[in-house]
Amino acid sequence: MDKNFYVPNIKLDKIDRHILSLLHENSRISYTDIGKEIGISRVAVQTRVNTLFENGIIEQFTTVINPSKVGKTVSAFFNVDVEPQYLEAVAITLAEDSAVTSLYHMTGPSKLHMHGIFIDNQEMESFLTNKLYATKGVVSVDCQILIKRYKSRIGMKL
């Protein structure tokens, strides 16, 4: 079975959940500060975080960049209908593109759901024309441009 679909039998206790909550709010918080907040030692926090990481509960530590602050002002969602025999190849091709921020295989009439961020409409049009429409197996594309973001999930809260 693919490791991405294997669900291990891991029980999270109250301390693990508290650690995850603190890290979700501020991934730069020190193990010492977490320990003070929870009432355990820095070493105990580090051991628990390492275990959470090794078990795949924590997938990565990352930096979230505000796209508009670095010149990426167009945020768009795409529903991409793909011929079934090309689904995996199309997904791999799109996932490799730096403009694509997320890509999902979905149920329903659209096979792939994707989000992309672009400098402007011209860059998005070039992506549509030269990447999406030109990819073998792509049947149709529905594109929606984001107007206003009310909430964006970064990671998962417990």
Coordinates of C-alpha atoms in Angstrom, one line a residue:
M1 CA 0.0 0.0 0.0
D2 CA 1.2 3.5 -0.8
K3 CA 2.6 5.2 2.3
N4 CA 0.6 8.3 1.6
F5 CA -2.6 6.3 2.1
Y6 CA -1.5 4.2 5.1
V7 CA -3.2 5.4 8.3
P8 CA -1.0 4.4 11.2
N9 CA -2.6 3.7 14.6
I10 CA -1.1 6.6 16.4
K11 CA -2.8 8.1 19.5
L12 CA -2.1 11.7 20.2
D13 CA -2.3 12.6 23.9
K14 CA -3.2 16.0 25.4
I15 CA 0.4 17.1 25.4
D16 CA 1.0 16.2 21.7
R17 CA -2.2 18.1 20.8
H18 CA -1.1 21.1 22.8
I19 CA 2.4 21.1 21.2
L20 CA 0.8 20.8 17.7
S21 CA -1.5 23.7 18.5
L22 CA 1.4 25.9 19.6
L23 CA 3.5 25.0 16.6
H24 CA 0.5 25.7 14.3
E25 CA 0.1 29.2 15.7
N26 CA 3.9 29.9 15.6
S27 CA 6.2 27.4 14.1
R28 CA 9.2 29.4 15.3
I29 CA 8.3 29.0 19.0
S30 CA 11.2 27.5 20.9
Y31 CA 11.0 24.1 22.5
T32 CA 11.9 25.9 25.8
D33 CA 8.8 28.2 25.4
I34 CA 6.6 25.3 24.5
G35 CA 7.9 23.4 27.6
K36 CA 7.1 26.4 29.8
E37 CA 3.6 26.7 28.4
I38 CA 2.8 23.0 28.8
G39 CA 4.9 22.3 31.9
I40 CA 7.4 19.8 30.5
S41 CA 11.2 20.0 29.8
R42 CA 12.7 21.3 26.5
V43 CA 14.1 17.9 25.9
A44 CA 10.7 16.2 26.4
V45 CA 9.2 18.7 23.9
Q46 CA 12.0 18.0 21.4
T47 CA 11.5 14.3 21.7
R48 CA 7.8 14.6 21.1
V49 CA 8.2 16.9 18.1
N50 CA 10.8 14.5 16.6
T51 CA 8.4 11.6 17.1
L52 CA 5.5 13.6 15.6
F53 CA 7.8 14.3 12.6
E54 CA 9.1 10.8 12.2
N55 CA 5.5 9.4 12.3
G56 CA 4.4 11.8 9.6
I57 CA 2.0 13.8 11.7
I58 CA 4.2 16.9 11.2
E59 CA 4.9 16.9 7.5
Q60 CA 7.2 19.9 7.3
F61 CA 8.1 23.2 8.7
T62 CA 7.8 26.0 6.2
T63 CA 7.5 29.7 5.6
V64 CA 4.3 31.2 4.2
I65 CA 5.0 34.0 1.7
N66 CA 2.4 36.7 0.9
P67 CA 2.1 36.4 -2.9
S68 CA 1.1 40.0 -3.5
K69 CA 4.1 41.3 -1.5
V70 CA 6.4 39.5 -4.1
G71 CA 4.5 40.6 -7.2
K72 CA 2.1 37.7 -7.6
T73 CA -1.3 39.4 -7.8
V74 CA -3.5 36.9 -9.7
S75 CA -4.8 33.9 -7.8
A76 CA -6.9 31.5 -9.8
F77 CA -8.6 28.1 -9.3
F78 CA -8.9 25.7 -12.2
N79 CA -11.1 22.7 -12.7
V80 CA -9.3 20.5 -15.3
D81 CA -11.2 17.7 -17.1
V82 CA -8.7 15.0 -18.2
E83 CA -9.0 11.9 -20.2
P84 CA -8.7 9.1 -17.6
Q85 CA -5.7 7.4 -19.2
Y86 CA -3.7 10.7 -19.0
L87 CA -4.7 11.7 -15.5
E88 CA -1.5 10.7 -13.7
A89 CA 0.8 12.2 -16.5
V90 CA -1.2 15.4 -16.5
A91 CA -1.1 15.7 -12.7
I92 CA 2.7 15.1 -12.7
T93 CA 3.2 17.7 -15.4
L94 CA 1.1 20.3 -13.6
A95 CA 2.6 19.6 -10.2
E96 CA 6.0 20.4 -11.5
D97 CA 5.0 24.0 -12.6
S98 CA 6.0 26.7 -10.1
A99 CA 2.8 28.6 -10.6
V100 CA 0.8 25.7 -9.2
T101 CA 0.3 25.9 -5.5
S102 CA -2.0 23.0 -4.9
L103 CA -3.4 20.2 -7.1
Y104 CA -6.0 17.6 -6.2
H105 CA -7.7 14.6 -7.8
M106 CA -11.4 15.2 -7.2
T107 CA -14.6 13.3 -7.7
G108 CA -17.3 14.7 -9.9
P109 CA -17.2 16.2 -13.4
S110 CA -13.7 17.7 -12.9
K111 CA -10.9 15.3 -12.5
L112 CA -8.3 17.7 -11.2
H113 CA -8.7 20.8 -9.1
M114 CA -5.8 23.2 -9.0
H115 CA -4.8 26.6 -7.6
G116 CA -2.2 28.8 -9.2
I117 CA -0.6 32.2 -8.5
F118 CA 0.6 34.5 -11.2
I119 CA 2.2 37.9 -11.6
D120 CA -0.6 39.2 -13.8
N121 CA -3.4 38.1 -16.2
Q122 CA -0.9 37.8 -19.1
E123 CA 1.2 35.3 -17.1
M124 CA -2.0 33.3 -16.4
E125 CA -3.0 33.4 -20.0
S126 CA 0.4 32.1 -21.0
F127 CA 0.0 29.3 -18.5
L128 CA -3.4 28.4 -19.9
T129 CA -2.3 28.5 -23.5
N130 CA 1.2 27.1 -23.3
K131 CA 0.8 24.6 -20.4
L132 CA -2.8 23.6 -19.7
Y133 CA -4.3 23.6 -23.2
A134 CA -1.1 22.2 -24.7
T135 CA -1.0 19.2 -22.3
K136 CA -2.0 15.9 -23.9
G137 CA -5.1 14.5 -22.3
V138 CA -6.6 17.8 -21.1
V139 CA -10.2 18.0 -22.3
S140 CA -11.5 21.2 -20.8
V141 CA -10.5 23.9 -18.3
D142 CA -12.8 26.0 -16.1
C143 CA -10.9 29.0 -14.5
Q144 CA -12.1 31.2 -11.7
I145 CA -10.1 34.2 -10.5
L146 CA -10.1 34.9 -6.7
I147 CA -11.5 38.3 -5.8
K148 CA -11.2 38.3 -2.0
R149 CA -9.8 35.8 0.5
Y150 CA -11.8 35.4 3.7
K151 CA -10.0 32.4 5.1
S152 CA -7.1 30.3 3.9
R153 CA -6.1 27.1 5.6
I154 CA -2.4 26.7 6.3
G155 CA -1.9 23.3 7.8
M156 CA -4.5 21.7 10.0
K157 CA -5.7 22.6 13.5
L158 CA -6.7 19.8 15.9

